Coordinates of C-alpha atoms in Angstrom, one line a residue:
X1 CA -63.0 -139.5 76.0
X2 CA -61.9 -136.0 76.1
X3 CA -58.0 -137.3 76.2
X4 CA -59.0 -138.5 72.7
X5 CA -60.2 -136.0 71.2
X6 CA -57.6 -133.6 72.4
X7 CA -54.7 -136.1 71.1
X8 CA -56.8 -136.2 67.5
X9 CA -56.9 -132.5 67.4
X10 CA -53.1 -132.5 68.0
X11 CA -52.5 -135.1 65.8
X12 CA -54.4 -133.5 62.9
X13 CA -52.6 -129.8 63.8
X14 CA -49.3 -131.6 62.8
X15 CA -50.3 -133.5 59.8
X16 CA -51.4 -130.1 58.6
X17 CA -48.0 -128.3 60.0
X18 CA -46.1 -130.8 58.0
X19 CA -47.7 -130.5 54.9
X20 CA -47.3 -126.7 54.9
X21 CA -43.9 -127.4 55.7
X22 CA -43.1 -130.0 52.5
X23 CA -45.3 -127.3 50.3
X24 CA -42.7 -124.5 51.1
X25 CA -39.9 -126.3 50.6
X26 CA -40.8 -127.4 47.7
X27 CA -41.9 -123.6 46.7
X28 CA -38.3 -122.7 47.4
X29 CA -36.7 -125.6 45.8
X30 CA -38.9 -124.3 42.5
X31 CA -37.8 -121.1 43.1
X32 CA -33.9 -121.5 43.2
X33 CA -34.3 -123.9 40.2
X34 CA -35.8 -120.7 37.9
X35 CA -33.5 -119.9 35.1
X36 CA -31.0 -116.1 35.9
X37 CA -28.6 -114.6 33.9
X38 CA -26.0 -111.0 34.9
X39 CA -27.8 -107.8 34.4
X40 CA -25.1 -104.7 34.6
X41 CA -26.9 -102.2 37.4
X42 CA -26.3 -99.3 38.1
X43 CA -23.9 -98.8 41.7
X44 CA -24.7 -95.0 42.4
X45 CA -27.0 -92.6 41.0
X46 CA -25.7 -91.7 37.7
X47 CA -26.6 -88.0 36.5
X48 CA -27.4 -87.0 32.9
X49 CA -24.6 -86.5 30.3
X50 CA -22.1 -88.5 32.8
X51 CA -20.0 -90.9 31.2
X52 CA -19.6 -94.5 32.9
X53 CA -16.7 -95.8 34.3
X54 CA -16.5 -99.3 36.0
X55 CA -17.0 -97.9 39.8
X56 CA -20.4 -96.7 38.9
X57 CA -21.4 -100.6 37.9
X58 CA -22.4 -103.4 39.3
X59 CA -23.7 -106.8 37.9
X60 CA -27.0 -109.0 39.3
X61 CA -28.5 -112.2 39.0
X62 CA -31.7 -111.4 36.9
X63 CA -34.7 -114.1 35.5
X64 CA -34.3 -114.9 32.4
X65 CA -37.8 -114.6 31.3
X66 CA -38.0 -110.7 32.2
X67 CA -34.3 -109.1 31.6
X68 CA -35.3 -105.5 29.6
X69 CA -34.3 -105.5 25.5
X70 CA -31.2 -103.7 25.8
X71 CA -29.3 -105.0 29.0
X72 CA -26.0 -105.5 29.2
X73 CA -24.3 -108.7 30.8
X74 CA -20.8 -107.8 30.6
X75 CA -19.6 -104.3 32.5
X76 CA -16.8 -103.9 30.1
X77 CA -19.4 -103.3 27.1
X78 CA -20.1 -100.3 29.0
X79 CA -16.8 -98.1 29.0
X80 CA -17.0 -94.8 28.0
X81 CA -20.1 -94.3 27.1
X82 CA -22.5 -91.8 27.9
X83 CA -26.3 -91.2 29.4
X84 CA -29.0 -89.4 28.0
X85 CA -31.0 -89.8 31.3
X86 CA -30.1 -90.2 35.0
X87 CA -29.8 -93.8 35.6
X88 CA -30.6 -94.5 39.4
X89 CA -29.4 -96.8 41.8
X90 CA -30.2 -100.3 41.4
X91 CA -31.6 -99.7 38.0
X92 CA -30.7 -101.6 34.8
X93 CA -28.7 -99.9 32.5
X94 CA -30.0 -100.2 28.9
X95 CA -29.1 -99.1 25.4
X96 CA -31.9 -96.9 25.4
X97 CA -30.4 -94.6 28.1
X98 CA -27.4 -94.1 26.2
X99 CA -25.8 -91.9 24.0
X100 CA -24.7 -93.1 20.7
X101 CA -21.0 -94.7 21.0
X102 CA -18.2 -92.3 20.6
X103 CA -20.2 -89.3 21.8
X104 CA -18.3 -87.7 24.6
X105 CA -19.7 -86.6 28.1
X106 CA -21.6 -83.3 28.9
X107 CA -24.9 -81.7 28.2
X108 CA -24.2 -82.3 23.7
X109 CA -25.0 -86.0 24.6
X110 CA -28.3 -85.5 25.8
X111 CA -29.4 -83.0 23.1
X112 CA -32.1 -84.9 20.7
X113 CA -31.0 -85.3 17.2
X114 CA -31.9 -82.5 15.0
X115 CA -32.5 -80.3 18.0
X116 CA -30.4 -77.4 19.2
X117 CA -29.8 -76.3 22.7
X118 CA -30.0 -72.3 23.4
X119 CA -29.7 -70.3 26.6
X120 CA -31.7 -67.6 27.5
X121 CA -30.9 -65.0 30.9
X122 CA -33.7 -65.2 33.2
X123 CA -34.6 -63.5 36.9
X124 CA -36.7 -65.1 39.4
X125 CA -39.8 -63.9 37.7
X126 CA -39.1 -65.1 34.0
X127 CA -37.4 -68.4 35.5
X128 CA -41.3 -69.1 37.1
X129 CA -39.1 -68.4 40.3
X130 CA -37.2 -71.3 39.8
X131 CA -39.5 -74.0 39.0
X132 CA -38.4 -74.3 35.7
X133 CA -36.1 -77.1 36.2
X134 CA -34.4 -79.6 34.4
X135 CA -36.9 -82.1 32.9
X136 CA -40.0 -80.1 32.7
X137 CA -41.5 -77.8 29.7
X138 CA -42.1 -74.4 29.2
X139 CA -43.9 -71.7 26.9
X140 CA -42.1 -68.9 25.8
X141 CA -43.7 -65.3 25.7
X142 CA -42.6 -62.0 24.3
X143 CA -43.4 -58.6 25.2
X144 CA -42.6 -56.1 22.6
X145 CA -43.6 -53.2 20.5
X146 CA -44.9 -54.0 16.9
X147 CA -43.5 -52.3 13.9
X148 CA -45.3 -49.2 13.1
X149 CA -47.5 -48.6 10.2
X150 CA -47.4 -45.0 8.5
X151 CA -49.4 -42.4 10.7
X152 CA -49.8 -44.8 13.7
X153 CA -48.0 -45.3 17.1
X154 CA -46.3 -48.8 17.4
X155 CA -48.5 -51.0 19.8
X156 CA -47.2 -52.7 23.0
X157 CA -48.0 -56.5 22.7
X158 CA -47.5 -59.6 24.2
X159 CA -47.5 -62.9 22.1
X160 CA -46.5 -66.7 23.0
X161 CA -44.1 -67.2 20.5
X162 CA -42.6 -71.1 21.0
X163 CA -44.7 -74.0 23.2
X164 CA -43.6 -77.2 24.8
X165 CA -39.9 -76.4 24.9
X166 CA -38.1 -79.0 26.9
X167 CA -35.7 -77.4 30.1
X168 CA -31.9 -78.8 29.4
X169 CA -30.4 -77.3 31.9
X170 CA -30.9 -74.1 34.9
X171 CA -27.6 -72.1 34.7
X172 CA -24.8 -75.5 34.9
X173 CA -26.7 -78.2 36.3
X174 CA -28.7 -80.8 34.2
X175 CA -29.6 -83.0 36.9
X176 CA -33.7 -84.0 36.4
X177 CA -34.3 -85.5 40.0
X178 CA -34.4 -82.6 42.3
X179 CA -37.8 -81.0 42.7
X180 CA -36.6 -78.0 44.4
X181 CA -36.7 -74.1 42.7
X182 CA -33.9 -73.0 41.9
X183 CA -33.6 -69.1 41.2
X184 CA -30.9 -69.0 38.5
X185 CA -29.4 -66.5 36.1
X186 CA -30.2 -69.0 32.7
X187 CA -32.4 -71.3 31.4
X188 CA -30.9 -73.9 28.6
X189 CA -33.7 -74.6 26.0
X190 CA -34.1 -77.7 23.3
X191 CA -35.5 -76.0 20.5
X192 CA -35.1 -77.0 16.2
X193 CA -33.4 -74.5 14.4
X194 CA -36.2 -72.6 13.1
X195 CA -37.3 -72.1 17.0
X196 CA -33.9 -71.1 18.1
X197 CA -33.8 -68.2 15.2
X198 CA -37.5 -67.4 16.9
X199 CA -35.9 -67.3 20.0
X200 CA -32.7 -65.0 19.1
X201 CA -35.2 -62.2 17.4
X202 CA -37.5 -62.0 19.8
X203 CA -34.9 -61.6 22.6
X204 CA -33.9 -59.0 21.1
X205 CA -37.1 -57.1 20.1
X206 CA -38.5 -57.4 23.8
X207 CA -38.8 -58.9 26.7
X208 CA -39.4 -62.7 27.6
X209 CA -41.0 -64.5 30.0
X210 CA -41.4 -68.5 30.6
X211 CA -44.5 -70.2 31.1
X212 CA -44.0 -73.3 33.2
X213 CA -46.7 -76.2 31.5
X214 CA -47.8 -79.8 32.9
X215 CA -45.3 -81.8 31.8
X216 CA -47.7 -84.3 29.6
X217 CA -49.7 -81.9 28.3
X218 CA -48.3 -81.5 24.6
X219 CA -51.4 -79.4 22.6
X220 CA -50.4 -76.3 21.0
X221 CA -52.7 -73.2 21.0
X222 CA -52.3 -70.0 18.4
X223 CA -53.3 -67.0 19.6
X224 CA -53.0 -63.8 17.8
X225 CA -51.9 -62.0 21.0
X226 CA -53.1 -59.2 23.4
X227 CA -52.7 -55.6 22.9
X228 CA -52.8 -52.8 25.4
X229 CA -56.0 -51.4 23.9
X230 CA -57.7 -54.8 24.1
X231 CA -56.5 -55.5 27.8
X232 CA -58.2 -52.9 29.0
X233 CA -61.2 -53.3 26.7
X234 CA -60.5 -49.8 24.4
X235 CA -62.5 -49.7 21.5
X236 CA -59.9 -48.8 18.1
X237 CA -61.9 -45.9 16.7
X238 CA -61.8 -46.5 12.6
X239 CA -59.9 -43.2 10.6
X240 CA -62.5 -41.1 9.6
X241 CA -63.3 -38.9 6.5
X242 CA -61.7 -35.8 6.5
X243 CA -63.5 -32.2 5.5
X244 CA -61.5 -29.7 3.1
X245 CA -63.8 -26.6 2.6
X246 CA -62.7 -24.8 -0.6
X247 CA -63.0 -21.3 -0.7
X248 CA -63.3 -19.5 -3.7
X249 CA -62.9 -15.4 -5.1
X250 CA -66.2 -16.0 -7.5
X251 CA -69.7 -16.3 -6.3
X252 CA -69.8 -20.1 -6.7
X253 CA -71.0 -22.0 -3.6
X254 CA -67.9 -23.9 -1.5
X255 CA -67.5 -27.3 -2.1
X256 CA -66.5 -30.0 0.2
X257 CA -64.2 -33.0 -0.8
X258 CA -64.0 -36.2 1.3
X259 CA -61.3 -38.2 1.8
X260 CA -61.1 -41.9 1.4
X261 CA -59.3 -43.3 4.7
X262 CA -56.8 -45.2 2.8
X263 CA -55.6 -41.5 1.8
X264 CA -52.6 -39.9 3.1
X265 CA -53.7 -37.6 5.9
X266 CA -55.4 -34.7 4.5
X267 CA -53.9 -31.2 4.9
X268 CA -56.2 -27.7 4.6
X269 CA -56.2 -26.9 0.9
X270 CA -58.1 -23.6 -0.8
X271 CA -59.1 -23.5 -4.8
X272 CA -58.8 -20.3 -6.2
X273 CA -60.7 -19.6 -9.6
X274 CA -59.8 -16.5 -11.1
X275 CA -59.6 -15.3 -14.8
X276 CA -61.2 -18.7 -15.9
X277 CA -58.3 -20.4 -14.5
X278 CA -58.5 -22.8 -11.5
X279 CA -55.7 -23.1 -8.8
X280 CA -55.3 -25.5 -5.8
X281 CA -53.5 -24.3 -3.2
X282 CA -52.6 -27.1 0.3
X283 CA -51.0 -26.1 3.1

């Protein structure tokens, strides 16, 4: 009795091993019968602004149902032209990665249309020691002296003067995959015109420092600025009326004129009334 039951449970063990086995094959069979076109891929990591020869290429069986809009199936489509943005290994080379055709290699093919790239010099402490890198955005901030009005000292201020400005390049490389600082001597900016003129006055009215900014995080803030008097919490004290005592060789009482503040600064003046006459003299 127990030989029986022992042969039915081996029996049943491979009824159920082969039907696993005709499911799989069948699985596969399915498989190899799905529908595949080429794909061009990329062979080696190809850096920004690079432009494609055939040894960085290679082409792939991909499904039809899910090539990318934009792929190319023929390498040959691909000479000579140019990316916008590192392409890596194994990755599917599209027409949205590419410069327009006849644009020719180097950081000019990766500026955005109707932007302008400027370079600033920077030292470990404007460059956010070094993490300002290829790839990631910065504010830019001035430290300068304000023009001065008449009677008044210029005032030292500091003042963000451009936000969201997109890192090209660190002195020559524009690589966008390497995460480490890099202390450099210059930082290459994308900025519209408007910002570069922004950026070339205020260069050269002060000093300027970058302000490193998460890289999704695209809200703008105005600010009016900080002054050395409000830093350190210095109350302005308002121009106040001025006293000119008039003195006089009669035996009238002096008088006292004020001063509006919006006068020129006051100097010490005297009237002098003599022979019914009236004369003002300032000094």
């Amino acid at each position: 009795m127990k030989n029986l039951k022992a042969i039915g449970l081996l029996f049943m063990a491979l009824l159920i091993g082969l039907a696993a086995a005709v499911y799989a094959a069948g699985w596969v069979s399915r498989q190899g019968n799905i529908a595949s076109n080429k794909v061009v891929i990329a062979a080696v990591d190809i850096e920004m602004g690079s432009k494609i020869n055939p040894q960085m290429l290679t082409s792939t069986d991909w499904p039809s149902g899910s090539i990318p809009p934009g792929a190319f199936k023929d390498i040959k489509e691909l000479q000579d032209r140019v990316v916008k943005v590192s392409v890596l290994r194994g990755d599917a080379v599209l027409e949205r990665k590419l410069a327009p055709v006849g644009t020719q290699g180097g950081l000019s093919a990766v500026i955005a249309e109707g932007k302008r790239a400027m370079t600033v010099r920077v030292n470990d402490v404007v460059g956010v020691a070094g993490f300002a890198l290829p790839g990631n955005y910065v504010d830019v901030m001035v430290n300068a002296q304000q023009d001065r009005a008449k009677g008044e000292e210029g005032k030292q201020i500091s003042k963000t003067v451009l936000e969201h400005v997109l890192v090209l390049a660190v002195a020559q490389e524009s690589g966008r995959d390497d995460t480490k600082p890099k202390v450099v001597s210059a930082v290459t900016l994308e900025l519209t015109l408007e910002d570069s003129e922004k950026l070339d006055l205020a260069r050269s009215v002060g000093t300027l420092s970058l302000v490193l900014r998460n890289q999704i995080d695209k809200k703008t803030v105005a600010t009016a600025g900080i002054t050395k008097s409000q830093l350190f919490g210095e109350k302005e004290v308002p121009p106040t009326a001025v006293k000119v005592a008039a003195t006089t060789t009669t035996t009238h009482k002096p008088r006292v004129f004020i001063a509006s503040p919006a006068a020129q600064p006051a100097a010490e003046c005297v009237e002098v009334i003599q022979n019914g006459s009236r004369v003002l003299n300032c000094f």
